[in-house]
Coordinates of N, CA and C in Angstrom, one line a residue:
M1 N -13.1 -10.4 -59.0 CA -12.2 -9.5 -58.4 C -10.8 -9.8 -58.7
S2 N -10.0 -8.9 -59.2 CA -8.6 -9.1 -59.5 C -7.8 -9.5 -58.4
N3 N -6.6 -10.1 -58.6 CA -5.8 -10.5 -57.5 C -5.2 -9.2 -56.7
L4 N -5.2 -8.1 -57.4 CA -4.7 -6.9 -56.9 C -5.6 -6.3 -55.7
N5 N -6.9 -6.7 -55.9 CA -7.9 -6.2 -54.9 C -8.3 -7.2 -53.9
L6 N -7.8 -8.4 -53.9 CA -8.1 -9.4 -53.0 C -8.1 -9.0 -51.6
F7 N -7.1 -8.2 -51.2 CA -6.9 -7.8 -49.8 C -7.4 -6.4 -49.5
D8 N -8.1 -5.8 -50.3 CA -8.7 -4.5 -50.3 C -9.9 -4.5 -49.4
L9 N -9.9 -3.8 -48.2 CA -11.0 -3.8 -47.3 C -11.8 -2.5 -47.4
T10 N -11.7 -1.8 -48.4 CA -12.4 -0.4 -48.6 C -13.9 -0.7 -48.6
G11 N -14.6 0.1 -47.6 CA -16.0 0.0 -47.5 C -16.5 -1.0 -46.5
K12 N -15.5 -1.9 -45.8 CA -15.8 -2.8 -44.9 C -15.8 -2.2 -43.5
K13 N -16.7 -2.7 -42.7 CA -16.9 -2.3 -41.3 C -16.4 -3.3 -40.3
A14 N -15.5 -2.9 -39.5 CA -14.8 -3.9 -38.6 C -14.8 -3.5 -37.1
I15 N -15.1 -4.4 -36.2 CA -15.0 -4.3 -34.8 C -13.9 -5.2 -34.3
V16 N -13.0 -4.5 -33.5 CA -11.8 -5.3 -33.0 C -11.9 -5.0 -31.4
T17 N -12.0 -6.1 -30.7 CA -12.0 -6.0 -29.2 C -10.7 -5.9 -28.6
G18 N -10.5 -5.3 -27.5 CA -9.2 -5.2 -26.8 C -8.1 -4.7 -27.7
A19 N -8.5 -3.6 -28.3 CA -7.5 -3.1 -29.4 C -6.8 -1.8 -29.0
S20 N -6.9 -1.4 -27.7 CA -6.2 -0.2 -27.4 C -4.7 -0.4 -27.4
R21 N -4.2 -1.5 -27.3 CA -2.7 -1.8 -27.2 C -2.4 -3.1 -27.9
G22 N -1.2 -3.5 -27.9 CA -0.7 -4.9 -28.3 C -1.2 -5.5 -29.5
L23 N -1.6 -6.6 -29.5 CA -1.9 -7.5 -30.7 C -3.2 -6.9 -31.4
G24 N -4.1 -6.5 -30.5 CA -5.4 -6.0 -31.0 C -5.1 -4.7 -31.8
R25 N -4.4 -3.8 -31.2 CA -4.1 -2.5 -31.9 C -3.4 -2.8 -33.2
G26 N -2.5 -3.8 -33.2 CA -1.8 -4.2 -34.5 C -2.8 -4.6 -35.5
I27 N -3.7 -5.3 -35.2 CA -4.7 -5.9 -36.2 C -5.6 -4.8 -36.6
A28 N -6.1 -4.0 -35.6 CA -7.0 -2.8 -36.0 C -6.3 -1.8 -36.9
T29 N -5.1 -1.6 -36.7 CA -4.3 -0.7 -37.6 C -4.2 -1.3 -38.9
A30 N -3.8 -2.6 -39.1 CA -3.7 -3.2 -40.3 C -5.1 -3.2 -41.1
L31 N -6.1 -3.5 -40.4 CA -7.4 -3.4 -41.1 C -7.8 -2.1 -41.7
A32 N -7.5 -1.0 -40.7 CA -7.8 0.3 -41.2 C -6.9 0.8 -42.4
K33 N -5.6 0.3 -42.3 CA -4.8 0.7 -43.5 C -5.2 -0.1 -44.8
A34 N -5.8 -1.1 -44.6 CA -6.3 -2.0 -45.8 C -7.7 -1.4 -46.3
G35 N -8.2 -0.3 -45.6 CA -9.4 0.4 -46.1 C -10.6 0.3 -45.2
A36 N -10.6 -0.5 -44.2 CA -11.7 -0.8 -43.4 C -12.0 0.4 -42.5
E37 N -13.2 0.7 -42.1 CA -13.6 1.5 -41.0 C -13.7 0.7 -39.7
V38 N -13.0 1.1 -38.6 CA -12.8 0.2 -37.6 C -13.3 0.8 -36.3
A39 N -13.9 0.0 -35.5 CA -14.4 0.4 -34.2 C -13.6 -0.4 -33.1
I40 N -12.8 0.3 -32.3 CA -12.1 -0.5 -31.2 C -13.0 -0.5 -30.0
L41 N -13.3 -1.7 -29.6 CA -14.1 -2.0 -28.5 C -13.3 -2.5 -27.3
D42 N -13.2 -1.5 -26.2 CA -12.2 -1.9 -25.2 C -12.7 -1.3 -23.9
I43 N -12.3 -1.9 -22.7 CA -12.7 -1.4 -21.5 C -11.8 -0.2 -21.0
S44 N -10.7 -0.1 -21.7 CA -9.7 1.0 -21.2 C -10.0 2.3 -21.8
D45 N -9.7 3.3 -21.0 CA -9.8 4.7 -21.6 C -8.8 5.0 -22.6
A46 N -7.6 4.1 -22.7 CA -6.6 4.3 -23.7 C -7.1 4.1 -25.1
A47 N -8.3 3.4 -25.2 CA -8.8 3.2 -26.6 C -9.0 4.5 -27.3
A48 N -9.6 5.5 -26.6 CA -9.8 6.8 -27.2 C -8.5 7.4 -27.7
H49 N -7.4 7.3 -26.9 CA -6.1 7.8 -27.3 C -5.6 7.1 -28.6
T50 N -5.7 5.7 -28.5 CA -5.4 4.9 -29.6 C -6.1 5.4 -30.9
A51 N -7.4 5.5 -30.9 CA -8.2 5.8 -32.0 C -7.9 7.2 -32.5
A52 N -7.5 8.2 -31.5 CA -7.1 9.5 -32.0 C -5.8 9.5 -32.7
G53 N -4.9 8.6 -32.3 CA -3.6 8.5 -32.9 C -3.8 8.0 -34.3
L54 N -4.6 7.0 -34.5 CA -4.8 6.4 -35.9 C -5.6 7.4 -36.8
Q55 N -6.5 8.1 -36.2 CA -7.3 9.1 -36.9 C -6.3 10.2 -37.5
A56 N -5.2 10.6 -36.7 CA -4.3 11.5 -37.2 C -3.5 11.1 -38.2
E57 N -3.4 9.8 -38.5 CA -2.8 9.2 -39.6 C -3.7 9.1 -40.9
G58 N -4.9 9.6 -40.6 CA -5.9 9.6 -41.7 C -6.7 8.2 -41.8
L59 N -6.8 7.5 -40.7 CA -7.5 6.3 -40.7 C -8.8 6.4 -40.1
A60 N -9.8 5.6 -40.6 CA -11.2 5.7 -40.1 C -11.3 4.8 -38.8
V61 N -11.1 5.3 -37.7 CA -11.1 4.5 -36.4 C -11.9 5.2 -35.4
H62 N -12.7 4.5 -34.6 CA -13.6 4.9 -33.5 C -13.3 4.1 -32.3
A63 N -13.5 4.8 -31.1 CA -13.3 4.1 -29.9 C -14.7 3.9 -29.2
V64 N -15.0 2.7 -28.7 CA -16.2 2.5 -28.0 C -15.8 1.9 -26.6
K65 N -16.2 2.3 -25.5 CA -15.8 1.7 -24.3 C -17.0 0.8 -23.8
G66 N -16.4 -0.4 -23.5 CA -17.3 -1.4 -23.0 C -16.7 -2.5 -22.1
N67 N -17.4 -3.1 -21.2 CA -16.9 -4.0 -20.3 C -17.4 -5.3 -20.8
L68 N -16.5 -6.2 -21.4 CA -17.0 -7.5 -21.9 C -17.2 -8.5 -20.9
M69 N -16.8 -8.2 -19.7 CA -17.1 -9.3 -18.6 C -18.5 -9.0 -17.9
D70 N -19.1 -7.9 -18.4 CA -20.5 -7.6 -17.9 C -21.4 -7.9 -19.2
R71 N -22.2 -9.0 -19.1 CA -22.9 -9.4 -20.2 C -23.8 -8.3 -20.8
A72 N -24.5 -7.5 -19.9 CA -25.4 -6.6 -20.5 C -24.5 -5.4 -21.1
D73 N -23.5 -5.1 -20.5 CA -22.6 -3.9 -21.1 C -22.0 -4.5 -22.4
L74 N -21.6 -5.7 -22.4 CA -21.2 -6.3 -23.7 C -22.2 -6.0 -24.9
E75 N -23.4 -6.3 -24.7 CA -24.5 -6.2 -25.6 C -24.7 -4.6 -25.9
R76 N -24.6 -3.9 -24.9 CA -24.8 -2.4 -25.1 C -23.7 -1.9 -26.0
S77 N -22.4 -2.1 -25.6 CA -21.3 -1.6 -26.3 C -21.2 -2.1 -27.8
F78 N -21.5 -3.4 -27.9 CA -21.4 -4.0 -29.3 C -22.5 -3.1 -30.1
G79 N -23.7 -2.9 -29.6 CA -24.7 -2.1 -30.4 C -24.2 -0.7 -30.7
E80 N -23.4 -0.1 -29.7 CA -22.8 1.2 -29.9 C -21.8 1.1 -31.0
A81 N -21.0 0.0 -31.1 CA -19.9 0.0 -32.0 C -20.6 -0.2 -33.4
V82 N -21.6 -1.0 -33.5 CA -22.4 -1.3 -34.8 C -22.9 0.1 -35.2
G83 N -23.4 0.8 -34.3 CA -24.0 2.1 -34.7 C -23.1 3.2 -35.3
V84 N -21.9 3.2 -34.7 CA -20.9 4.2 -35.2 C -20.3 3.7 -36.6
L85 N -20.6 2.5 -36.9 CA -20.2 1.9 -38.2 C -21.2 2.0 -39.2
G86 N -22.3 2.7 -38.9 CA -23.5 2.8 -39.8 C -24.4 1.6 -39.8
D87 N -24.6 1.1 -38.5 CA -25.6 0.0 -38.3 C -25.3 -1.2 -39.0
T88 N -24.0 -1.6 -39.2 CA -23.6 -2.9 -39.8 C -22.3 -3.3 -39.3
V89 N -21.9 -4.5 -39.6 CA -20.5 -5.0 -39.3 C -20.2 -6.1 -40.3
D90 N -19.1 -6.1 -40.9 CA -18.6 -7.0 -41.9 C -17.5 -7.9 -41.3
I91 N -16.8 -7.4 -40.2 CA -15.6 -8.1 -39.8 C -15.6 -7.9 -38.2
L92 N -15.5 -9.1 -37.5 CA -15.4 -9.1 -36.0 C -14.2 -9.7 -35.7
V93 N -13.3 -9.1 -34.9 CA -12.0 -9.7 -34.4 C -12.1 -9.8 -32.9
N94 N -12.2 -10.9 -32.3 CA -12.3 -11.2 -30.9 C -10.9 -11.3 -30.4
N95 N -10.3 -10.2 -30.0 CA -8.9 -10.2 -29.5 C -8.8 -10.1 -28.0
A96 N -9.8 -9.5 -27.4 CA -9.8 -9.2 -25.9 C -9.5 -10.6 -25.1
G97 N -8.7 -10.5 -24.2 CA -8.5 -11.8 -23.4 C -7.6 -11.4 -22.2
M98 N -7.5 -12.5 -21.3 CA -6.7 -12.3 -20.1 C -6.1 -13.7 -19.7
H99 N -5.0 -13.6 -19.0 CA -4.3 -14.8 -18.5 C -4.0 -14.7 -17.0
D100 N -4.3 -15.7 -16.2 CA -3.9 -15.7 -14.9 C -2.8 -16.8 -14.6
R101 N -1.7 -16.5 -14.6 CA -0.5 -17.5 -14.8 C -0.2 -18.0 -13.4
R102 N -1.1 -18.8 -12.8 CA -0.9 -19.4 -11.4 C -1.1 -20.9 -11.6
A103 N -0.4 -21.7 -10.8 CA -0.6 -23.1 -10.8 C -2.0 -23.4 -10.3
C104 N -2.6 -24.6 -10.7 CA -3.9 -25.0 -10.4 C -4.2 -24.9 -8.9
L105 N -3.3 -25.4 -8.0 CA -3.5 -25.2 -6.6 C -3.5 -23.9 -6.0
D106 N -3.1 -22.9 -6.8 CA -3.1 -21.6 -6.4 C -4.1 -20.7 -7.0
L107 N -4.9 -21.3 -7.8 CA -5.9 -20.5 -8.7 C -7.3 -20.8 -8.2
P108 N -7.9 -19.9 -7.5 CA -9.2 -20.1 -7.0 C -10.2 -20.1 -8.1
V109 N -11.4 -20.8 -7.8 CA -12.3 -21.0 -9.0 C -12.9 -19.5 -9.4
E110 N -12.8 -18.6 -8.5 CA -13.3 -17.3 -8.9 C -12.4 -16.6 -10.1
S111 N -11.2 -17.0 -9.9 CA -10.3 -16.4 -10.9 C -10.5 -17.3 -12.2
W112 N -10.7 -18.6 -12.1 CA -11.0 -19.5 -13.2 C -12.2 -18.9 -14.0
D113 N -13.2 -18.5 -13.2 CA -14.4 -17.9 -13.8 C -14.2 -16.7 -14.6
K114 N -13.3 -15.8 -14.1 CA -13.1 -14.6 -14.8 C -12.4 -14.8 -16.2
V115 N -11.4 -15.7 -16.1 CA -10.6 -16.0 -17.4 C -11.6 -16.6 -18.5
L116 N -12.5 -17.5 -18.1 CA -13.3 -18.2 -19.0 C -14.5 -17.1 -19.4
E117 N -14.9 -16.3 -18.6 CA -15.9 -15.3 -18.9 C -15.4 -14.5 -20.0
L118 N -14.2 -14.0 -20.0 CA -13.7 -13.0 -20.9 C -13.2 -13.8 -22.2
N119 N -12.5 -14.8 -21.9 CA -11.8 -15.6 -23.0 C -12.8 -16.4 -24.0
I120 N -13.8 -16.9 -23.4 CA -14.7 -17.8 -24.2 C -16.2 -17.4 -24.2
T121 N -16.7 -17.0 -23.0 CA -18.2 -16.7 -22.9 C -18.4 -15.4 -23.7
A122 N -17.6 -14.4 -23.4 CA -17.8 -13.1 -24.1 C -17.6 -13.3 -25.7
V123 N -16.6 -14.1 -26.0 CA -16.5 -14.4 -27.5 C -17.7 -15.0 -28.1
Y124 N -18.2 -16.0 -27.4 CA -19.5 -16.6 -27.8 C -20.6 -15.6 -28.0
Q125 N -20.8 -14.7 -27.0 CA -21.8 -13.7 -27.1 C -21.6 -12.8 -28.2
L126 N -20.3 -12.3 -28.5 CA -20.1 -11.5 -29.6 C -20.2 -12.1 -30.9
C127 N -19.9 -13.4 -31.0 CA -20.0 -14.1 -32.3 C -21.6 -14.2 -32.6
R128 N -22.4 -14.4 -31.6 CA -23.8 -14.6 -31.8 C -24.4 -13.1 -32.3
L129 N -23.9 -12.2 -31.6 CA -24.5 -10.7 -32.0 C -24.0 -10.4 -33.4
A130 N -22.7 -10.6 -33.7 CA -22.2 -10.3 -35.1 C -22.8 -11.3 -36.1
G131 N -22.9 -12.6 -35.7 CA -23.4 -13.5 -36.6 C -24.8 -13.4 -37.2
A132 N -25.6 -12.8 -36.2 CA -27.0 -12.5 -36.6 C -27.0 -11.5 -37.7
I133 N -26.2 -10.5 -37.6 CA -26.1 -9.5 -38.7 C -25.6 -10.0 -40.0
M134 N -24.4 -10.8 -39.8 CA -23.7 -11.3 -41.0 C -24.5 -12.4 -41.8
V135 N -25.1 -13.2 -41.0 CA -26.0 -14.4 -41.6 C -27.2 -13.7 -42.4
E136 N -27.8 -12.7 -41.8 CA -28.9 -12.1 -42.5 C -28.5 -11.5 -43.8
K137 N -27.3 -10.9 -43.9 CA -26.9 -10.3 -45.2 C -26.1 -11.2 -46.1
G138 N -25.7 -12.4 -45.5 CA -25.1 -13.4 -46.4 C -23.6 -13.2 -46.5
S139 N -23.1 -12.4 -45.6 CA -21.5 -12.3 -45.8 C -21.0 -11.8 -44.5
G140 N -19.8 -12.2 -44.2 CA -19.0 -11.7 -43.0 C -17.8 -12.5 -42.6
K141 N -17.0 -11.9 -41.9 CA -15.7 -12.5 -41.3 C -15.6 -12.4 -39.9
I142 N -15.5 -13.5 -39.2 CA -15.2 -13.5 -37.8 C -13.8 -14.2 -37.5
I143 N -13.0 -13.4 -36.8 CA -11.7 -13.9 -36.5 C -11.6 -14.0 -34.9
N144 N -11.4 -15.2 -34.3 CA -11.2 -15.3 -33.0 C -9.7 -15.5 -32.7
M145 N -9.3 -15.2 -31.4 CA -7.9 -15.3 -31.1 C -7.6 -16.5 -30.3
A146 N -7.0 -17.4 -30.9 CA -6.6 -18.7 -30.3 C -5.3 -18.6 -29.6
S147 N -4.4 -19.5 -29.6 CA -3.2 -19.5 -28.9 C -2.4 -20.7 -29.1
M148 N -1.1 -20.8 -28.8 CA -0.4 -22.0 -28.8 C -1.0 -22.9 -27.8
L149 N -1.7 -22.5 -26.7 CA -2.4 -23.3 -25.7 C -3.7 -23.8 -26.2
S150 N -4.0 -23.5 -27.6 CA -5.2 -24.2 -28.3 C -4.7 -25.7 -28.6
F151 N -3.4 -25.8 -28.6 CA -2.8 -27.1 -29.1 C -2.0 -27.9 -28.0
I152 N -1.4 -27.1 -27.1 CA -0.6 -27.7 -26.0 C -1.1 -27.2 -24.7
G153 N -0.6 -27.9 -23.7 CA -1.2 -27.6 -22.4 C -0.7 -26.5 -21.6
G154 N 0.5 -26.1 -22.0 CA 1.1 -24.9 -21.2 C 1.6 -25.3 -19.9
F155 N 1.9 -24.3 -19.0 CA 2.4 -24.4 -17.7 C 1.9 -23.3 -16.9
N156 N 1.2 -23.7 -15.8 CA 0.5 -22.7 -14.9 C -0.5 -22.0 -15.7
A157 N -1.2 -22.7 -16.4 CA -2.2 -22.0 -17.4 C -3.5 -22.8 -17.6
S158 N -4.0 -23.4 -16.6 CA -5.1 -24.3 -16.7 C -6.3 -23.6 -17.3
A159 N -6.7 -22.5 -16.7 CA -7.9 -21.7 -17.1 C -7.7 -21.2 -18.6
Y160 N -6.5 -20.6 -18.8 CA -6.2 -20.0 -20.1 C -6.2 -21.1 -21.2
A161 N -5.5 -22.2 -20.9 CA -5.5 -23.3 -21.9 C -6.9 -23.8 -22.2
V162 N -7.8 -24.0 -21.2 CA -9.1 -24.4 -21.4 C -9.8 -23.4 -22.4
S163 N -9.7 -22.2 -22.0 CA -10.4 -21.2 -22.8 C -9.9 -21.1 -24.2
K164 N -8.7 -21.2 -24.4 CA -8.1 -21.2 -25.8 C -8.5 -22.5 -26.6
A165 N -8.4 -23.6 -25.8 CA -8.9 -24.9 -26.6 C -10.4 -24.7 -27.0
G166 N -11.1 -24.1 -26.1 CA -12.5 -23.8 -26.5 C -12.7 -22.9 -27.6
I167 N -11.8 -21.9 -27.7 CA -11.8 -21.0 -28.9 C -11.7 -21.7 -30.1
A168 N -10.8 -22.7 -30.1 CA -10.5 -23.6 -31.3 C -11.8 -24.3 -31.8
Q169 N -12.5 -24.9 -30.7 CA -13.6 -25.7 -31.0 C -14.9 -24.8 -31.4
L170 N -15.0 -23.7 -30.7 CA -16.0 -22.8 -31.0 C -15.9 -22.3 -32.5
T171 N -14.6 -22.0 -32.9 CA -14.4 -21.5 -34.3 C -14.8 -22.6 -35.2
K172 N -14.4 -23.8 -35.0 CA -14.8 -24.8 -36.0 C -16.3 -25.1 -36.0
S173 N -17.0 -25.0 -34.8 CA -18.4 -25.3 -34.8 C -19.2 -24.1 -35.5
L174 N -18.8 -22.9 -35.2 CA -19.6 -21.8 -35.8 C -19.2 -21.8 -37.4
S175 N -18.1 -22.2 -37.8 CA -17.9 -22.3 -39.2 C -18.8 -23.4 -39.9
N176 N -19.0 -24.5 -39.2 CA -19.9 -25.6 -39.7 C -21.3 -25.0 -39.9
E177 N -21.7 -24.1 -38.9 CA -23.1 -23.6 -39.0 C -23.3 -22.5 -40.1
W178 N -22.2 -21.7 -40.2 CA -22.4 -20.5 -41.0 C -21.6 -20.4 -42.4
A179 N -20.7 -21.3 -42.6 CA -20.0 -21.3 -43.9 C -20.9 -21.4 -45.1
G180 N -21.9 -22.1 -45.1 CA -22.9 -22.2 -46.1 C -23.8 -21.0 -46.3
R181 N -23.7 -20.0 -45.3 CA -24.5 -18.8 -45.3 C -23.6 -17.6 -45.5
G182 N -22.4 -17.8 -46.1 CA -21.6 -16.7 -46.5 C -20.6 -16.2 -45.5
V183 N -20.7 -16.7 -44.3 CA -19.8 -16.2 -43.2 C -18.7 -17.1 -42.8
Q184 N -17.5 -16.7 -42.9 CA -16.3 -17.5 -42.6 C -15.8 -17.1 -41.2
V185 N -15.6 -18.2 -40.4 CA -15.2 -18.1 -39.0 C -13.9 -18.8 -38.9
N186 N -12.8 -18.0 -38.5 CA -11.5 -18.5 -38.4 C -10.9 -18.0 -37.2
A187 N -9.7 -18.5 -36.8 CA -9.0 -18.1 -35.6 C -7.4 -18.0 -36.0
I188 N -6.8 -17.1 -35.4 CA -5.4 -16.9 -35.4 C -4.8 -17.4 -34.0
A189 N -3.8 -18.2 -34.1 CA -3.1 -18.7 -32.9 C -1.7 -18.0 -32.8
P190 N -1.7 -16.9 -32.2 CA -0.2 -16.3 -32.0 C 0.7 -17.2 -31.3
G191 N 2.0 -17.2 -31.7 CA 3.1 -17.9 -30.9 C 3.4 -17.0 -29.7
Y192 N 4.6 -17.0 -29.3 CA 5.1 -16.2 -28.1 C 5.3 -14.8 -28.6
M193 N 4.5 -13.9 -28.1 CA 4.5 -12.5 -28.6 C 5.0 -11.6 -27.4
A194 N 5.8 -10.6 -27.8 CA 6.5 -9.8 -26.8 C 5.4 -8.6 -26.5
T195 N 4.3 -8.9 -25.6 CA 3.3 -8.1 -25.3 C 3.3 -8.0 -23.8
E196 N 2.5 -7.1 -23.2 CA 2.3 -6.9 -21.8 C 1.9 -8.1 -21.1
M197 N 1.0 -9.0 -21.8 CA 0.6 -10.2 -21.2 C 1.7 -11.1 -20.9
N198 N 2.7 -11.1 -21.6 CA 3.9 -12.1 -21.4 C 5.1 -11.3 -20.7
T199 N 5.0 -10.2 -20.0 CA 6.1 -9.6 -19.4 C 6.7 -10.4 -18.4
D200 N 5.9 -11.2 -17.5 CA 6.5 -12.0 -16.5 C 7.2 -13.1 -17.1
L201 N 6.8 -13.6 -18.2 CA 7.4 -14.9 -18.8 C 8.7 -14.3 -19.4
L202 N 8.8 -13.1 -20.0 CA 10.0 -12.6 -20.6 C 11.0 -12.4 -19.5
Q203 N 10.7 -12.3 -18.3 CA 11.6 -12.0 -17.2 C 11.8 -13.3 -16.3
D204 N 11.3 -14.5 -16.9 CA 11.5 -15.7 -16.1 C 12.8 -16.4 -16.6
D205 N 13.9 -16.3 -15.8 CA 15.1 -16.9 -16.3 C 15.1 -18.4 -16.4
T206 N 14.2 -19.1 -15.8 CA 14.0 -20.5 -15.9 C 13.4 -21.0 -17.2
R207 N 12.2 -20.4 -17.3 CA 11.4 -20.8 -18.5 C 11.7 -20.2 -19.8
L208 N 12.2 -19.0 -19.8 CA 12.4 -18.3 -21.0 C 13.5 -18.9 -22.0
P209 N 14.5 -19.5 -21.5 CA 15.5 -20.2 -22.4 C 14.8 -21.4 -23.1
H210 N 13.9 -22.1 -22.4 CA 13.3 -23.2 -23.0 C 12.2 -22.8 -24.1
V211 N 11.6 -21.7 -23.9 CA 10.7 -21.1 -25.0 C 11.5 -20.7 -26.2
N212 N 12.6 -19.9 -25.9 CA 13.4 -19.5 -27.0 C 14.0 -20.6 -27.9
A213 N 14.5 -21.6 -27.2 CA 15.0 -22.8 -27.9 C 14.0 -23.4 -28.9
R214 N 12.8 -23.2 -28.7 CA 11.7 -24.0 -29.5 C 11.2 -23.1 -30.6
I215 N 11.7 -21.9 -30.8 CA 11.2 -20.9 -31.8 C 12.2 -21.0 -33.0
P216 N 12.0 -21.7 -34.1 CA 13.0 -21.8 -35.1 C 13.2 -20.4 -35.8
A217 N 12.3 -19.4 -35.8 CA 12.6 -18.1 -36.3 C 13.6 -17.3 -35.5
G218 N 13.8 -17.8 -34.3 CA 14.9 -17.2 -33.4 C 14.5 -15.9 -32.7
R219 N 13.3 -15.6 -32.7 CA 12.7 -14.4 -32.0 C 11.3 -14.5 -31.6
W220 N 10.9 -13.7 -30.6 CA 9.5 -13.6 -30.3 C 8.8 -12.7 -31.4
G221 N 7.5 -12.9 -31.5 CA 6.7 -12.0 -32.4 C 6.2 -10.8 -31.8
G222 N 5.6 -9.9 -32.6 CA 5.0 -8.7 -32.1 C 3.7 -8.4 -33.0
P223 N 3.1 -7.4 -32.5 CA 1.8 -7.0 -33.3 C 2.0 -6.9 -34.8
D224 N 3.1 -6.4 -35.4 CA 3.1 -6.3 -36.8 C 3.1 -7.8 -37.5
D225 N 3.6 -8.7 -36.6 CA 3.5 -10.1 -37.3 C 2.2 -10.8 -37.5
L226 N 1.2 -10.1 -36.9 CA -0.2 -10.6 -37.0 C -1.0 -9.8 -38.2
A227 N -0.5 -8.8 -38.7 CA -1.0 -7.8 -39.5 C -1.5 -8.6 -40.9
G228 N -0.6 -9.3 -41.4 CA -1.0 -10.0 -42.7 C -2.0 -11.1 -42.5
A229 N -2.0 -11.8 -41.4 CA -3.0 -12.9 -41.1 C -4.3 -12.2 -40.9
G230 N -4.4 -11.1 -40.2 CA -5.5 -10.4 -39.9 C -6.2 -9.9 -41.2
V231 N -5.5 -9.3 -42.0 CA -6.0 -8.8 -43.2 C -6.4 -10.0 -44.2
F232 N -5.6 -11.0 -44.3 CA -6.0 -12.1 -45.1 C -7.4 -12.7 -44.6
L233 N -7.5 -13.0 -43.4 CA -8.7 -13.7 -42.9 C -10.0 -12.7 -42.9
S234 N -9.7 -11.3 -43.1 CA -10.8 -10.4 -43.1 C -11.2 -10.1 -44.6
S235 N -10.4 -10.6 -45.6 CA -10.6 -10.1 -47.0 C -11.1 -11.2 -47.9
A236 N -11.4 -10.8 -49.1 CA -11.9 -11.7 -50.1 C -10.9 -12.8 -50.4
A237 N -9.6 -12.6 -50.0 CA -8.6 -13.6 -50.3 C -8.9 -14.9 -49.5
S238 N -9.7 -14.8 -48.5 CA -10.0 -16.0 -47.7 C -11.4 -16.5 -47.8
D239 N -12.1 -16.2 -48.8 CA -13.6 -16.6 -49.0 C -13.7 -18.0 -48.9
Y240 N -12.8 -18.8 -49.2 CA -12.9 -20.3 -49.3 C -12.2 -20.9 -48.1
V241 N -11.8 -20.1 -47.1 CA -11.1 -20.6 -45.9 C -11.9 -20.4 -44.8
T242 N -12.2 -21.4 -44.1 CA -13.2 -21.3 -43.0 C -13.0 -22.5 -42.0
G243 N -13.1 -22.2 -40.7 CA -12.9 -23.3 -39.7 C -11.4 -23.5 -39.4
I244 N -10.5 -22.7 -39.8 CA -9.1 -23.0 -39.5 C -8.6 -22.3 -38.3
I245 N -7.5 -22.8 -37.6 CA -6.8 -22.2 -36.5 C -5.4 -21.9 -37.2
L246 N -5.1 -20.7 -37.5 CA -3.8 -20.4 -38.2 C -2.8 -20.0 -37.2
P247 N -1.8 -20.8 -37.1 CA -0.6 -20.4 -36.2 C 0.2 -19.4 -36.9
V248 N 0.6 -18.3 -36.1 CA 1.5 -17.3 -36.5 C 2.6 -17.3 -35.3
D249 N 3.5 -18.2 -35.6 CA 4.3 -18.7 -34.3 C 5.8 -18.8 -34.6
G250 N 6.3 -18.3 -35.7 CA 7.7 -18.5 -36.0 C 8.2 -19.9 -36.1
G251 N 7.3 -20.8 -36.3 CA 7.7 -22.2 -36.4 C 7.5 -23.0 -35.1
Y252 N 7.0 -22.4 -34.0 CA 7.0 -23.0 -32.7 C 6.3 -24.4 -32.8
L253 N 5.2 -24.5 -33.4 CA 4.5 -25.9 -33.3 C 5.1 -27.0 -34.1
A254 N 5.9 -26.5 -35.1 CA 6.6 -27.5 -36.0 C 7.9 -28.1 -35.3
R255 N 8.3 -27.4 -34.2 CA 9.6 -27.9 -33.7 C 9.4 -29.2 -32.9

């Protein structure tokens, strides 16, 4: 394959979870623009609106509604997404996630369970489902969404930090199992991103200056900043890249 085609995803089938908005929508859009046919798997009715908007741009995008916190519905909706893609999948991006930004003493175990169910258990289940297809055909790309809290402890983020540390280890473990069978499993660790999940932090006059001071790039990131990493880890350009946690953080971790 020539260098000009390394990032071409024409003919590839991708599932991106939690892609009705924010970072997931940015990655789904980037994959579609690179030539992939994309199924957005999301609990929100907004997924249909997102898919329609991208279809209007001439992109091959479908919306599938599913509740990833319901294990049976996760399996059902994954099967539906594979079906609309022609009964196969080449790329899985596990973007859906949640954060409960409360101190440990204020976070009931029921809320802990919800965060871990969506952020790590659902990801494991989706990796198993997609991995079975990819391993059988000897090729595939799985991208999990890690975090700065895969590396650091964070603040008022015990459940989220544990889930994202788990994503890093799950990514490495599955890479060890499947790299020799043609499937690359990697993760992207976004830095501080100006999305709805961080609205409260962006309005926190106490913590915000400390976060800003640690970003050498001098700004928060956004969905467009993940586009290149998403396409790279989905494409032939990364065929010998596996088991990594790729920070896209404006230099935050290097500070």
